[in-house]
mmCIF file of C-alpha atoms and ligand atoms in Angstrom:
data_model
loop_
_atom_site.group_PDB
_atom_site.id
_atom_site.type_symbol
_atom_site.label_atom_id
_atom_site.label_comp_id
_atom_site.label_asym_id
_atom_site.label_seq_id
_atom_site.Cartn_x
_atom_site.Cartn_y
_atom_site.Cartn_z
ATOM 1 C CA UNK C 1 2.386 -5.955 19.426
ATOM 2 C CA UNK C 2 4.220 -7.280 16.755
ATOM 3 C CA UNK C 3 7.475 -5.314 14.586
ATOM 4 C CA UNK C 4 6.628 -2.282 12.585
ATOM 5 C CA UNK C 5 8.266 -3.262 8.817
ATOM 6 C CA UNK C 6 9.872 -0.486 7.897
ATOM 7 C CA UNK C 7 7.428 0.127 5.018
ATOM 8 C CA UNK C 8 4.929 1.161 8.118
ATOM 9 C CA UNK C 9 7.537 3.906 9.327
ATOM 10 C CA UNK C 10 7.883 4.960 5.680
ATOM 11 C CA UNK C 11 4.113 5.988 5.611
ATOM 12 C CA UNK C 12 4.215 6.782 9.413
ATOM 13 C CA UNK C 13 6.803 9.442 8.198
ATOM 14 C CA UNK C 14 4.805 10.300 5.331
ATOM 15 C CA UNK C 15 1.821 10.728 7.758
ATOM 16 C CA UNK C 16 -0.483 8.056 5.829
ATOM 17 C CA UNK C 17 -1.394 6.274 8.759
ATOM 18 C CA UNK C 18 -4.277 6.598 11.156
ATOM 19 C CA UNK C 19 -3.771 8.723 14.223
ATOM 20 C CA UNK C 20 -4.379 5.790 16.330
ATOM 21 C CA UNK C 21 -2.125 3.229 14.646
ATOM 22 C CA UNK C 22 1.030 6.268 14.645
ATOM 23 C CA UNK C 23 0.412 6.447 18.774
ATOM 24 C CA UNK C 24 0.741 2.723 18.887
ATOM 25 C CA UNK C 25 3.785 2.296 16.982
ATOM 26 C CA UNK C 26 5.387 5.281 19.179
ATOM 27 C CA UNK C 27 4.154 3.358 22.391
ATOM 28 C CA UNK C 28 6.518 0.237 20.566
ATOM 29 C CA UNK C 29 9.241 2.791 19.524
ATOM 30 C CA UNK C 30 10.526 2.977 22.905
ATOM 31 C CA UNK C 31 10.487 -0.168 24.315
ATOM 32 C CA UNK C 32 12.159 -2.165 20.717
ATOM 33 C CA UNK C 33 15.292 -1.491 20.051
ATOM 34 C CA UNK C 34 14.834 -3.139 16.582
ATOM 35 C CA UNK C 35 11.848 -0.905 15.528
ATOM 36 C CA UNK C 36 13.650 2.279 16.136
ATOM 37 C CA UNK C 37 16.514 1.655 14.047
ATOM 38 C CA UNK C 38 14.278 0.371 11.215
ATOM 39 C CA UNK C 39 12.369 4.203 11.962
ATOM 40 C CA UNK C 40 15.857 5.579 12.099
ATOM 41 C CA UNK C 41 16.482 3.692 8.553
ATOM 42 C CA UNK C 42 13.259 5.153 7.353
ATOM 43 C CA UNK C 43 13.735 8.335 8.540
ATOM 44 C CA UNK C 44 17.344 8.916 6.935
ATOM 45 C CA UNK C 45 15.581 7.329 3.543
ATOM 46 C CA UNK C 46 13.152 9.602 3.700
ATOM 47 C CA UNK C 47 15.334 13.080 4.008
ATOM 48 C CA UNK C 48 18.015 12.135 1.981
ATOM 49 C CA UNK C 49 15.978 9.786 -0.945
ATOM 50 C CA UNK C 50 15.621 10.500 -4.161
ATOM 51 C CA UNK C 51 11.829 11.052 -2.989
ATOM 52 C CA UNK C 52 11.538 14.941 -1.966
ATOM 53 C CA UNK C 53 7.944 15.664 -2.988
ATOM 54 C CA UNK C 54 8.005 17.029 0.786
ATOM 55 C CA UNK C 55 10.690 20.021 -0.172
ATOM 56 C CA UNK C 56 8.555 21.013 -3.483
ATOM 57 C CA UNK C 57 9.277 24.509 -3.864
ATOM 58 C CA UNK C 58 6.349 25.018 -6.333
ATOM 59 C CA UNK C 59 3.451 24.034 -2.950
ATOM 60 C CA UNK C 60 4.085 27.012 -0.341
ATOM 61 C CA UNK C 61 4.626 29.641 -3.840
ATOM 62 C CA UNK C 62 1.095 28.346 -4.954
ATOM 63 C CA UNK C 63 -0.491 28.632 -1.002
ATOM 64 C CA UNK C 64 0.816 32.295 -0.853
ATOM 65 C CA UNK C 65 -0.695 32.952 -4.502
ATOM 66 C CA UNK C 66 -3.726 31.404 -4.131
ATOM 67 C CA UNK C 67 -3.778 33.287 -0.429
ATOM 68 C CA UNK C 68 -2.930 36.387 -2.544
ATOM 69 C CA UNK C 69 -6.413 35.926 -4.558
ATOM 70 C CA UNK C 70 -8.810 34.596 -2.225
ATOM 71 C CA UNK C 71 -7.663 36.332 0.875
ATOM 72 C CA UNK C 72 -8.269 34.842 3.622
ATOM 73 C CA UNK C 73 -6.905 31.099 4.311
ATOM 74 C CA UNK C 74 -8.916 28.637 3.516
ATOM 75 C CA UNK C 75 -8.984 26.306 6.878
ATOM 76 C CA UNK C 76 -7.948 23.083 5.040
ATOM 77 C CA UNK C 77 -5.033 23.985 3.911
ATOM 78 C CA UNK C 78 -3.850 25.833 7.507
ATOM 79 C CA UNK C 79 -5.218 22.395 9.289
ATOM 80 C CA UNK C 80 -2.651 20.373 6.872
ATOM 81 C CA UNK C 81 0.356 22.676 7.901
ATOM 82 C CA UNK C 82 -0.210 22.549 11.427
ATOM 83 C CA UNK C 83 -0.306 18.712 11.191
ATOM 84 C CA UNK C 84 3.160 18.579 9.379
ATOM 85 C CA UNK C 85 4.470 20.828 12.146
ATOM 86 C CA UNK C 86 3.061 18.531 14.973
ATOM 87 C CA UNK C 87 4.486 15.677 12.625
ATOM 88 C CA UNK C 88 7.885 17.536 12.329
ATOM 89 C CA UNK C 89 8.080 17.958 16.358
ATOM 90 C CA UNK C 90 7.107 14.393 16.965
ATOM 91 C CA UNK C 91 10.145 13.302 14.964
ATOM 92 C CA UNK C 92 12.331 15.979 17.162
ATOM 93 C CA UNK C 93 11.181 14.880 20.030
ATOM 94 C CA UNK C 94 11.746 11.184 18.928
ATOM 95 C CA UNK C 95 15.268 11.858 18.300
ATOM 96 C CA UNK C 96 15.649 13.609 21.196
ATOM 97 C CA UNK C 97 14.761 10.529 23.027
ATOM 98 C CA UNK C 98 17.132 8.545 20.704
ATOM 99 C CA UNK C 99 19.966 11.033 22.377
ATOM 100 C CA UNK C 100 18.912 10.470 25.798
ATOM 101 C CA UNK C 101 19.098 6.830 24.942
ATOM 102 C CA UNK C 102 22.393 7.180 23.804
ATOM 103 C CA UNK C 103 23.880 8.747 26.919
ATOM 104 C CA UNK C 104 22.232 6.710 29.249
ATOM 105 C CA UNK C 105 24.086 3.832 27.284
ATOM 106 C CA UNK C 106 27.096 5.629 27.973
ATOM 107 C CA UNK C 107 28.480 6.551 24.607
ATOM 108 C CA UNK C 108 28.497 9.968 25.183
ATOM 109 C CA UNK C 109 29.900 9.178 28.425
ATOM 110 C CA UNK C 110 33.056 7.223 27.127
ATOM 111 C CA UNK C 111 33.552 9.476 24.445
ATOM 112 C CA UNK C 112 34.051 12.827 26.192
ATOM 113 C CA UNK C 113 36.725 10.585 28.232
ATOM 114 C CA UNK C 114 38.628 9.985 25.069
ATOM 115 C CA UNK C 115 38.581 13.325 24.047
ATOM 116 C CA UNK C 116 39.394 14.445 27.744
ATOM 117 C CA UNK C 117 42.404 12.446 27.774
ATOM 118 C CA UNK C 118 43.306 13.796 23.889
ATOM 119 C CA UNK C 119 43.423 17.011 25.423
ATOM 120 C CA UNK C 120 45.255 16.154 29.081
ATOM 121 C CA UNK C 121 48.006 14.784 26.592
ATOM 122 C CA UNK C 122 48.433 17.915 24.154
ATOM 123 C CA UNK C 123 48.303 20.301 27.298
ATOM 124 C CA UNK C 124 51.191 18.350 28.453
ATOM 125 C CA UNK C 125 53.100 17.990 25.463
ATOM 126 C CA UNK C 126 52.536 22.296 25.122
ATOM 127 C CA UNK C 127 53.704 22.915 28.644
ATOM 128 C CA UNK C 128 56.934 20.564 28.363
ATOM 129 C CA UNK C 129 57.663 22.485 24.881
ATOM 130 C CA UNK C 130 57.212 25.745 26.463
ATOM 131 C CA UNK C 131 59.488 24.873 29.652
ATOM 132 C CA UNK C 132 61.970 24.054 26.768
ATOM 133 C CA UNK C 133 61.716 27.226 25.152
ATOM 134 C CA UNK C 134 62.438 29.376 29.042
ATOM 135 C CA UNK C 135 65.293 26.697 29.756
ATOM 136 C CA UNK C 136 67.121 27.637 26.223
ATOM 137 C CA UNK C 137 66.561 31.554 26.554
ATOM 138 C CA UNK C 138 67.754 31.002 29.805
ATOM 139 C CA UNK C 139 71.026 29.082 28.692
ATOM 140 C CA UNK C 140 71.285 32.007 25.879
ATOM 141 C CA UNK C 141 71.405 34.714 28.496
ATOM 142 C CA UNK C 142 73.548 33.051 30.852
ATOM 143 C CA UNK C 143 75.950 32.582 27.963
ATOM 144 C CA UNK C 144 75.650 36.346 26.929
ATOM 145 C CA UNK C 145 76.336 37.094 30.585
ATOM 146 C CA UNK C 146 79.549 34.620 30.573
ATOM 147 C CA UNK C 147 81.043 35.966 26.836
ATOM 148 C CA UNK C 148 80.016 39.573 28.937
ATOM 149 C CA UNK C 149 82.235 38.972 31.635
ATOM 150 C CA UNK C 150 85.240 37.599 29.868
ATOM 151 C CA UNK C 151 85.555 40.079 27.531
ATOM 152 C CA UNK C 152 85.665 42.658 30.650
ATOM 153 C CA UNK C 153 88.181 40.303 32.074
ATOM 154 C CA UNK C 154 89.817 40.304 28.775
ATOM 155 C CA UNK C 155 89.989 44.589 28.456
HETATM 156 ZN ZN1 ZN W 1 9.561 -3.999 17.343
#
């Protein structure tokens, strides 16, 4: 199969495309590297554009007014809802293999490393600055003790 341009994972995300085409370019999605950043690209586009007919306010208002008046559902409009929720969990589950990706690759690996040894250092640094702090009240009360004993000495 050939790369998806990312005008294809625009309307994929859009869900303008036929059933059977989206399967194909998920099949393609995990075995091209290339494609799923251009889907990533799309994806990022699409929830932070300047495009957000999908977060219309106005649409579910009207369904629950129009609902209101005509009681029950109509099926059309239920049908379209549960195909944006499928849509919405094939894009979780899509990043969710993105993730996986990620930590097999060993980013996640060599990053909790860093931040292990961030934190190995600071414990050390707090425990030598604590041992400090016993050694001087230490060296306070021994000196009380000492001025204590002179001035008996001195009575
Ligand atoms: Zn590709």
């Amino acid at each position: 199969m050939n790369h998806v341009p990312e005008a294809e994972w625009v309307a994929y995300l859009a869900d303008k495309i036929p059933e059977a085409l989206k399967i194909e370019y998920e099949n393609h999605l995990y075995s091209c590297d290339k494609c799923l950043s251009a889907y990533m690209e799309a994806m990022e586009k699409e929830e932070f554009g300047p495009d957000i007919e999908g977060f219309d306010i106005a649409g579910p208002v009207m369904d629950s007014i129009s609902r209101l008046k005509e009681g029950p559902v109509e099926g059309e409009k239920q049908l379209r809802k549960e195909k944006s929720l499928r849509t919405i969990t094939r894009h979780y589950l899509i990043a969710a293999g993105f993730t996986i990706l990620l930590m097999a690759g060993g980013v996640f690996q060599s990053l909790t490393e860093y931040v292990d040894s961030v934190e190995s250092i600071s414990e050390k640094e707090t425990q030598s600055l604590t041992d400090g702090l016993i050694d001087k009240t230490f060296n306070w009360m021994d000196t009380i003790e000492k001025k204590n004993k002179e001035g008996f000495r001195n009575e």
